[in-house]
Short mmCIF file of C-alpha atoms in Angstrom, two decimals:
data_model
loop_
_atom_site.label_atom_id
_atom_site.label_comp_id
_atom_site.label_asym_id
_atom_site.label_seq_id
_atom_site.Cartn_x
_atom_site.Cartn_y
_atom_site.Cartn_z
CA UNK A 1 -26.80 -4.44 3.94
CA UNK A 2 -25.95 -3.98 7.43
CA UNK A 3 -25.84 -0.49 9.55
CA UNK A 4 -23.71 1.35 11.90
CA UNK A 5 -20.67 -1.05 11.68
CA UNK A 6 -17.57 -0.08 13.53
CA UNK A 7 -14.51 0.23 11.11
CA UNK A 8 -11.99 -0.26 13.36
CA UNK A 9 -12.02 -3.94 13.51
CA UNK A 10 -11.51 -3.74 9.54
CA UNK A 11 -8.18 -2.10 9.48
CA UNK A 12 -4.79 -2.43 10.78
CA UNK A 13 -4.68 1.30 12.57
CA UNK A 14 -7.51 -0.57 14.67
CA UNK A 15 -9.03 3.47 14.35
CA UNK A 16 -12.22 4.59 12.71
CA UNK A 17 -15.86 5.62 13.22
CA UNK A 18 -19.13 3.21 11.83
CA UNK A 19 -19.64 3.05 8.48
CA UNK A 20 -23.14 4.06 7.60
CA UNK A 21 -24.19 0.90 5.59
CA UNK A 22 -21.88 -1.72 5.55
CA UNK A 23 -21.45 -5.14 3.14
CA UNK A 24 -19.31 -8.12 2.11
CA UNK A 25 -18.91 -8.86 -1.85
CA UNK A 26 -18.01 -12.82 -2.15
CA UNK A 27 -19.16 -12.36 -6.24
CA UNK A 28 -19.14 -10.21 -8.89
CA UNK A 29 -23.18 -9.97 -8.79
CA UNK A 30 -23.25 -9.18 -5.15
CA UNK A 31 -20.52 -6.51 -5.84
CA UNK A 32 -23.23 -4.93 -8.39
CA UNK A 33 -25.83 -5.49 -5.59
CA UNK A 34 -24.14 -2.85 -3.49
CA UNK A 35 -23.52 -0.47 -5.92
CA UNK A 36 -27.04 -0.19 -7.46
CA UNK A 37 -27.87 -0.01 -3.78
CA UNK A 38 -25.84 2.85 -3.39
CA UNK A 39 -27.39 4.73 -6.67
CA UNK A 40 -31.19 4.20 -5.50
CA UNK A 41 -29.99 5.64 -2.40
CA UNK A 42 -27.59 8.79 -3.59
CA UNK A 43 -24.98 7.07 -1.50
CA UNK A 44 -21.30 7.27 -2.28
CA UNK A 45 -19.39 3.75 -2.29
CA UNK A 46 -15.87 3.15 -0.95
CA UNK A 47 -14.42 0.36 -1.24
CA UNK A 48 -12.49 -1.52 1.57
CA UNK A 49 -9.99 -4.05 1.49
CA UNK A 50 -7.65 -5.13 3.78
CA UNK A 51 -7.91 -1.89 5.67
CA UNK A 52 -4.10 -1.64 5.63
CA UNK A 53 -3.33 1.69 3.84
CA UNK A 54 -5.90 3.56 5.44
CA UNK A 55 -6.87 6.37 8.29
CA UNK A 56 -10.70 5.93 8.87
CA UNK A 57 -12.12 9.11 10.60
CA UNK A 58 -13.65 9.30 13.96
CA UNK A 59 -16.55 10.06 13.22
CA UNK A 60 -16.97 7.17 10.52
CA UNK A 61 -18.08 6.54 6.98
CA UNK A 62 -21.43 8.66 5.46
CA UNK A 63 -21.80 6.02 2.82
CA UNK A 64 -21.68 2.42 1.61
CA UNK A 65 -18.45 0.78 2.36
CA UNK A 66 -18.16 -2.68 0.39
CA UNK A 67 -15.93 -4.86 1.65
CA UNK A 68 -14.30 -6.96 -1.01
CA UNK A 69 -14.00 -10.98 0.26
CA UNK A 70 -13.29 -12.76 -3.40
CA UNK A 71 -10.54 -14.30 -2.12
CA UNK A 72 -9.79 -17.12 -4.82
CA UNK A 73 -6.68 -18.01 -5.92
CA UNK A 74 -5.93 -19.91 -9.41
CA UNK A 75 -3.23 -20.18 -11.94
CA UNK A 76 -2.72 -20.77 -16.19
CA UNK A 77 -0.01 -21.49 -18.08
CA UNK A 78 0.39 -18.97 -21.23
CA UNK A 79 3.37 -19.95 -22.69
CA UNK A 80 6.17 -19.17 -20.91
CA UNK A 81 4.52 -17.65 -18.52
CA UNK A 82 2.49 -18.43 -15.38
CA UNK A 83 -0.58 -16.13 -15.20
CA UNK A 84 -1.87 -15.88 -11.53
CA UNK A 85 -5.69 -14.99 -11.63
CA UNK A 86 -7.20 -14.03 -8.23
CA UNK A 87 -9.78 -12.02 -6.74
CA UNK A 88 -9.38 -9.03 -5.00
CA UNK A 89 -10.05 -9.83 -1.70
CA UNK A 90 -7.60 -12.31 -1.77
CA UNK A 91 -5.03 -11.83 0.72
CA UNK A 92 -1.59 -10.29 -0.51
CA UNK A 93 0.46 -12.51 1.69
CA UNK A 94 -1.45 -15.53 0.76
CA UNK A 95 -1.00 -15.03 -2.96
CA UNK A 96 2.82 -14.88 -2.00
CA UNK A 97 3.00 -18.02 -0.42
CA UNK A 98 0.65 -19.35 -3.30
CA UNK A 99 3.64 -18.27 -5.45
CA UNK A 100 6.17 -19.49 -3.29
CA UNK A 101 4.50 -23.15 -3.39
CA UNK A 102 4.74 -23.04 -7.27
CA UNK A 103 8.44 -22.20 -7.25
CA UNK A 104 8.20 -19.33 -9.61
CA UNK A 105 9.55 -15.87 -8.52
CA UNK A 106 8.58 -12.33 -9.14
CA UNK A 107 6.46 -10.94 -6.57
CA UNK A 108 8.46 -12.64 -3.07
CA UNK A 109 10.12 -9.56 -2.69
CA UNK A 110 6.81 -8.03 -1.64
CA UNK A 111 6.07 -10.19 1.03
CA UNK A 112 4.94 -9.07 4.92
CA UNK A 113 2.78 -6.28 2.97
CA UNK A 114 -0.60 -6.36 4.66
CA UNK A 115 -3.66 -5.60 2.71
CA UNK A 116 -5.44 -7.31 -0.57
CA UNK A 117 -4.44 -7.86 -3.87
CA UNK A 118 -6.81 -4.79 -4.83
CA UNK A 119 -5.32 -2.74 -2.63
CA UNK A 120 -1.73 -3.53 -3.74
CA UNK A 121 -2.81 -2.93 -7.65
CA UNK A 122 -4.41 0.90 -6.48
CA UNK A 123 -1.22 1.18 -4.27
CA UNK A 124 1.32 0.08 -6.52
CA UNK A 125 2.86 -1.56 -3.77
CA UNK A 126 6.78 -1.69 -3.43
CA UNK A 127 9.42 -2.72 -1.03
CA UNK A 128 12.99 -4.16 -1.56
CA UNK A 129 13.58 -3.60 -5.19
CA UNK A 130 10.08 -4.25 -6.48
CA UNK A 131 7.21 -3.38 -7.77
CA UNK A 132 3.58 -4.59 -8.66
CA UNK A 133 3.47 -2.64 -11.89
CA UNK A 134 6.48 -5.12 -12.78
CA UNK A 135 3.98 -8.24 -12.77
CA UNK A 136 0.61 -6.37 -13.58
CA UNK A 137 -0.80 -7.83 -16.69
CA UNK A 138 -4.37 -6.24 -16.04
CA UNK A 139 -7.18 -5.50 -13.88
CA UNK A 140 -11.38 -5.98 -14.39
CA UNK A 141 -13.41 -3.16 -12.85
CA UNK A 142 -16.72 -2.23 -12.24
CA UNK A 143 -17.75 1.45 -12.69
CA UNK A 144 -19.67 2.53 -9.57
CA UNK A 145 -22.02 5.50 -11.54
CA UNK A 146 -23.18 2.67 -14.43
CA UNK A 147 -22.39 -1.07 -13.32
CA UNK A 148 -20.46 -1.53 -16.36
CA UNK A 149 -18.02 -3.93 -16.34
CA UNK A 150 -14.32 -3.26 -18.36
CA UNK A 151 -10.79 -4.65 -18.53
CA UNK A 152 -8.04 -2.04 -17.53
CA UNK A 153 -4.49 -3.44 -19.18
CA UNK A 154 -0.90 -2.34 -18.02
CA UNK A 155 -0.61 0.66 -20.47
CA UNK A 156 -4.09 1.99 -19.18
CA UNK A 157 -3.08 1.62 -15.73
CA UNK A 158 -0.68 4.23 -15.45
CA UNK A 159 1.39 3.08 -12.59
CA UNK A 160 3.79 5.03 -10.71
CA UNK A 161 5.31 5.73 -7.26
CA UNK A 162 2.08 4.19 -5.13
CA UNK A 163 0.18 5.58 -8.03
CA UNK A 164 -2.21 4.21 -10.49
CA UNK A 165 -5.18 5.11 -12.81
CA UNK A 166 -7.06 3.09 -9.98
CA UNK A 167 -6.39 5.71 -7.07
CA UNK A 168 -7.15 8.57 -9.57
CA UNK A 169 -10.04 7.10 -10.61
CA UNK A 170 -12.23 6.31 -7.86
CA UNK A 171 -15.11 5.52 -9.89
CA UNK A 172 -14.05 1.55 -10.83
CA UNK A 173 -13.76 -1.11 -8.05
CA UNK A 174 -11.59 -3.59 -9.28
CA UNK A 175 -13.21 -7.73 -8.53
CA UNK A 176 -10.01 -9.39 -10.18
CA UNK A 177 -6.67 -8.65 -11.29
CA UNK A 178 -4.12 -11.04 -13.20
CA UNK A 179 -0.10 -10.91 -12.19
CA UNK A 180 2.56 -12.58 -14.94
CA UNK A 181 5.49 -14.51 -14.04
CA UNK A 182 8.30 -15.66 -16.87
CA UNK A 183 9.34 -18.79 -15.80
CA UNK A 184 13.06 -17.71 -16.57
CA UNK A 185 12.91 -14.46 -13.87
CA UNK A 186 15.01 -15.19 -10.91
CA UNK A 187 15.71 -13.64 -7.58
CA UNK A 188 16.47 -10.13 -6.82
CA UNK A 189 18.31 -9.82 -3.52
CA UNK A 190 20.04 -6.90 -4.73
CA UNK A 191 18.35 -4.55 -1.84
CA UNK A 192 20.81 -3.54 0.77
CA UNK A 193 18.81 -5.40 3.78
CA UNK A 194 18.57 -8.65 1.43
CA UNK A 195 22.22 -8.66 0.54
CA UNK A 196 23.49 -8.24 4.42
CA UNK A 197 20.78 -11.60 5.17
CA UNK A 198 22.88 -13.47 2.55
CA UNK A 199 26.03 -12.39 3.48
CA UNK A 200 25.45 -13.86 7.23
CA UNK A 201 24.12 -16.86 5.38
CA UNK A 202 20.25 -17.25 5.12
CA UNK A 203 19.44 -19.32 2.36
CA UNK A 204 17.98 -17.40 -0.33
CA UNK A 205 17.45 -19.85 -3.81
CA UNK A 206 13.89 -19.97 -3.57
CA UNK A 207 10.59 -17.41 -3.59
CA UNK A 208 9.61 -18.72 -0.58
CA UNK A 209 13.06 -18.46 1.20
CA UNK A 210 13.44 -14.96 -0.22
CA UNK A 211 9.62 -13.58 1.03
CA UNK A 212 10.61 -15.54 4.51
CA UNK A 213 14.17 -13.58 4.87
CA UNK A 214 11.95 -10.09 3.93
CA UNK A 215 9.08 -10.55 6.29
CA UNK A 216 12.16 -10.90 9.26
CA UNK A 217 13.08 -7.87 8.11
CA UNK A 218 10.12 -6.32 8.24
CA UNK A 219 9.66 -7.68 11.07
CA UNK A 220 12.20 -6.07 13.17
CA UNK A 221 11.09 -2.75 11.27
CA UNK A 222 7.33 -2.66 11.84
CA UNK A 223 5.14 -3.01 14.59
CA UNK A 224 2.96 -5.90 15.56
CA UNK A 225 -0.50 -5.28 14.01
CA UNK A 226 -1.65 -8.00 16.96
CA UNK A 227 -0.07 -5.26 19.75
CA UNK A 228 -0.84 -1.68 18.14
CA UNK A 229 -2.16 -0.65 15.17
CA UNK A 230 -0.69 0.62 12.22
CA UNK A 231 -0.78 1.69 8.81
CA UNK A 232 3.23 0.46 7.47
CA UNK A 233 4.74 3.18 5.76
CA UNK A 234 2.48 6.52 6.65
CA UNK A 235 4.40 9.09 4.25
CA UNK A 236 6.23 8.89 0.39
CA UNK A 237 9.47 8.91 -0.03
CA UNK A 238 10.05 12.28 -1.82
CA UNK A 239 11.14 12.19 -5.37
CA UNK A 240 12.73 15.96 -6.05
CA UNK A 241 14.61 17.24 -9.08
CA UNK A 242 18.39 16.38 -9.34
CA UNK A 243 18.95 20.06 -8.42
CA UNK A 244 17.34 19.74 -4.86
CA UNK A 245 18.67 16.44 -4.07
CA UNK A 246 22.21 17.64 -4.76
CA UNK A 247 21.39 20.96 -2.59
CA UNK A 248 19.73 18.43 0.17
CA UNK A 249 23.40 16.25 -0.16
CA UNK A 250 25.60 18.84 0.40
CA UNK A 251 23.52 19.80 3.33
CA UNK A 252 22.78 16.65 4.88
CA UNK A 253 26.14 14.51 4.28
CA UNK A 254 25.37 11.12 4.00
CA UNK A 255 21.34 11.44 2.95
CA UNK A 256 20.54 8.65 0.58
CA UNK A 257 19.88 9.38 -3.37
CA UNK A 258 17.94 6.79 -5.51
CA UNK A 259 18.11 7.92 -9.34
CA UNK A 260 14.58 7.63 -11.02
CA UNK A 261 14.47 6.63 -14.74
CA UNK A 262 12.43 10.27 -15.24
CA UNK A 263 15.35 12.24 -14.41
CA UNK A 264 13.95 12.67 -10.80
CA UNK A 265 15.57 11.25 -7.72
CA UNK A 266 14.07 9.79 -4.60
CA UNK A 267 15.25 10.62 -0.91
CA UNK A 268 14.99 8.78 1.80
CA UNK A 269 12.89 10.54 4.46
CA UNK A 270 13.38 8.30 7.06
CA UNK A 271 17.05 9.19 6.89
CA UNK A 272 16.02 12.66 7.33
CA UNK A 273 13.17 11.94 9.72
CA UNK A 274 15.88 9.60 11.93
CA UNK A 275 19.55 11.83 11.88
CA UNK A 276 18.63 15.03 11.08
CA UNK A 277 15.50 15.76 13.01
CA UNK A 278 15.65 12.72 15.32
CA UNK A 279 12.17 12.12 15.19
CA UNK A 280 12.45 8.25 15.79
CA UNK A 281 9.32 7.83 18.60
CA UNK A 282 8.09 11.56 18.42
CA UNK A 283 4.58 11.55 19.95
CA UNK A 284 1.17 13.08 19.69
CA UNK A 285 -1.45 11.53 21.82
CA UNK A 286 -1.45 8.11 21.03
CA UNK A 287 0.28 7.95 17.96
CA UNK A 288 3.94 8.09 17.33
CA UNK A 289 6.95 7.75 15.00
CA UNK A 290 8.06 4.27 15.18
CA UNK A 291 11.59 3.11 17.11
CA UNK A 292 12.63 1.21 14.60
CA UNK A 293 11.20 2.96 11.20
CA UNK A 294 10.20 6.78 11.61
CA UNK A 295 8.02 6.56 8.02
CA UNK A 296 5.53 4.59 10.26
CA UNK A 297 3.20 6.19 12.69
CA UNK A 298 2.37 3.30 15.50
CA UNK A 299 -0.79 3.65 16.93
CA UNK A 300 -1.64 2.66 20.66
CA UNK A 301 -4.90 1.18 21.60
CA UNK A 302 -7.25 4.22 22.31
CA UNK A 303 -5.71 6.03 19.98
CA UNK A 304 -7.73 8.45 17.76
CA UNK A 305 -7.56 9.61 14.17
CA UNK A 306 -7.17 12.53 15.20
CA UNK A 307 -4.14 11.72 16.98
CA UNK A 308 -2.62 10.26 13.66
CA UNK A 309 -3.63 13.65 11.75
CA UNK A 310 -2.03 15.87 14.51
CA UNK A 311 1.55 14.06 14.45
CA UNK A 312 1.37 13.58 10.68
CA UNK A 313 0.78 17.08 10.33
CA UNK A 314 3.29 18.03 12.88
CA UNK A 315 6.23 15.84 11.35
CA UNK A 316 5.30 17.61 7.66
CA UNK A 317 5.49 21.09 9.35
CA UNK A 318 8.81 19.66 10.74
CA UNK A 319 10.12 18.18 7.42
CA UNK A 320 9.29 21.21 5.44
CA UNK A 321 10.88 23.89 7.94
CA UNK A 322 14.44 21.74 7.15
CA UNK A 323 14.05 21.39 3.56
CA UNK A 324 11.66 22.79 1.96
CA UNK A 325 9.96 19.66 0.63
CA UNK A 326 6.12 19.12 1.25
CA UNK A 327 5.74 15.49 2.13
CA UNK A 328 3.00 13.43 1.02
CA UNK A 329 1.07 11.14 2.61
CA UNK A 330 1.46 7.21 1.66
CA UNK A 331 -1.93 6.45 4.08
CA UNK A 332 -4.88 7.61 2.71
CA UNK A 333 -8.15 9.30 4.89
CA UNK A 334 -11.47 6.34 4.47
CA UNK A 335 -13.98 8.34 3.19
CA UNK A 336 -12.78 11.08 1.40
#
C-alpha cells in the first residue's frame, strides 16, 4: 500500500490531488487485500479505473483508491453466441480491437472511448447508436463493507442513460464482467456521422473497419489526451418530457429531438450549447468548452479542478437561464 500518490498521472483530465493510500489489484485476492485494509483502518475505498470519467479534487483523495489492473482478455463459445470474459482493468479500446480480430460485431460502435471495461459497465457507456447495456450479460462484484463476492445479471443491473445499479451502489467493485455477441448481429452505421463516412466511401463491412471510421470521428471531435487533458463528454444530454421538448422546438428551430422508448425525449445540448448560446471555447481559467464539441471541457496543462468546477458551473447557470433545464453532469467528482 503506497502513500501520498499524485492522481493526476491516473486520469485523462491530467488534474487531481494525492490519494492518501494508494494500490494496484492484478487478482481478485489482492482486490480483497485492499479492502480489508481499508476496514481495519475506517478508510473509505474508491475505486479507479481508467481515470477517464472523472474530476479528482485538488486537494486529493482521504482514502484508499484501488486501482483495478486485471486486464485479461478471453473468449467462449455458448451456442450461438460468443461470450467475451475479461477483467476490469482491461482496457476498453483493447477489448474492441480484441473483438474486431474475431470478426464478430456488437460493441465497434463504441470504440475511441477511453477508460476500462469497469468503468464502461458503471457508465453505461454510449456513442453512435449504442450501448453497453445492449451486450451486458453480467458483472461479479465484491462488496467493500463484507468481502463477499456475488454475480450481478442484466435485470439486476438496472441500466440506463450512463446509469447503472453499479454507480448507485458504490458499495461493490466489480473484478470481471462478461459482454454477449450473436454471431448473426451485424453493423449499425445508422448514426448520422457513420452514414456521411459511407456515403464518401470508407469501407465499413467489418467491426474493425467500423470502430476505425468512429475513432476518426472522434477524433476530429475530441481533444488529444497526449496535448491537454480531458474528461470526453463532461455533461448529459437532457432527456425532458415531450411537453418541454416541443416548447424547447418551437423556441429553438432546428434543436435536435431523440424519442426515448419511456415516453421521454433527449436533446441535444451541444446544439444548444453551440447556436444558441455560442459557447463553443468559453473559458474559465484553464479549462474551456471545446472548438469542436462544446459537451467537452478541455483542460490545459496547469489547469485546476477548480477551474473545471467554475466553467461547469458557469455553463449550467448559462443553460438553465435559456431553458429552464438543470443539466447534469456526465464526469463525476473522485472522492465523493
Amino acid at each position: 500500500m503506497n502513500e501520498h500518490i499524485s492522481l493526476a498521472p491516473f486520469t485523462t483530465f491530467h488534474i487531481g490531488g494525492p490519494a492518501r493510500y494508494f494500490t494496484e489489484a492484478q487478482s481478485v485476492e489482492e482486490v480483497k487485500e485492499a479492502l480489508a485494509f481499508a476496514r481495519a483502518n475506517s478508510l473509505p475505498v474508491f475505486t479507479l479505473g481508467g481515470g477517464s470519467n472523472l474530476l479528482v479534487p485538488d486537494g486529493g483523495v482521504d482514502g484508499v483508491v484501488l486501482k483495478m489492473a486485471m486486464c485479461d482478455i478471453n473468449f467462449e463459445s455458448d451456442g450461438a453466441d460468443t461470450l467475451l470474459i475479461t477483467g476490469a482493468g482491461a482496457g476498453w479500446d483493447g477489448v474492441i480491437d480484441a473483438m474486431g480480430e474475431k470478426g464478430i460485431f456488437g460493441i465497434e460502435n463504441l470504440a475511441g472511448i477511453p477508460g476500462t471495461v469497469g468503468g464502461a459497465v458503471v457508465q453505461n457507456i454510449g456513442a453512435y447508436g449504442a450501448e453497453l447495456s445492449n451486450v451486458f450479460e453480467y458483472a461479479d462484484v465484491i462488496n467493500k463493507k463484507t468481502g463477499e463476492t456475488s454475480r450481478v445479471t442484466l435485470r439486476e443491473a438496472e441500466f440506463a442513460y450512463r446509469d447503472s445499479f453499479f454507480k448507485k451502489h458504490r458499495e461493490f467493485v466489480i473484478t470481471r464482467a462478461v459482454l454477449r455477441m450473436g454471431h448473426d448481429a451485424a453493423a449499425n452505421t445508422s448514426y448520422p456521422d457513420l452514414e456521411r463516412a459511407r456515403a464518401s466511401g470508407v469501407p465499413l463491412a467489418t467491426p474493425a473497419e467500423v470502430a476505425g471510421a468512429v475513432r476518426a470521428i472522434r477524433a476530429k471531435k475530441f481533444p488529444r489526451i497526449a496535448e491537454e487533458g480531458t474528461a470526453g463528454s463532461f455533461f448529459k444530454n437532457p432527456l425532458v418530457s415531450r411537453e418541454l421538448a416541443d416548447s424547447l422546438a418551437k423556441r429553438f428551430v432546428g434543436l435536435p429531438l431523440f424519442p426515448q422508448e419511456n415516453g421521454m425525449v433527449k436533446i441535444s445540448l451541444a446544439w444548444i450549447l453551440d447556436k444558441e448560446l455560442s459557447l463553443k471555447g468559453f473559458s474559465v481559467g484553464g479549462a474551456r468548452l471545446y472548438e469542436s464539441q462544446p459537451l467537452v471541457v478541455s483542460a490545459r496543462r496547469g489547469a485546476t479542478a477548480k477551474d473545471v468546477d467554475a466553467l461547469a458551473l458557469e455553463v449550467s447557470e448559462k443553460v438553465f437561464d435559456a431553458t429552464g433545464i438543470k443539466i447534469e453532469r456526465e464526469v463525476e467528482t473522485f472522492g465523493k
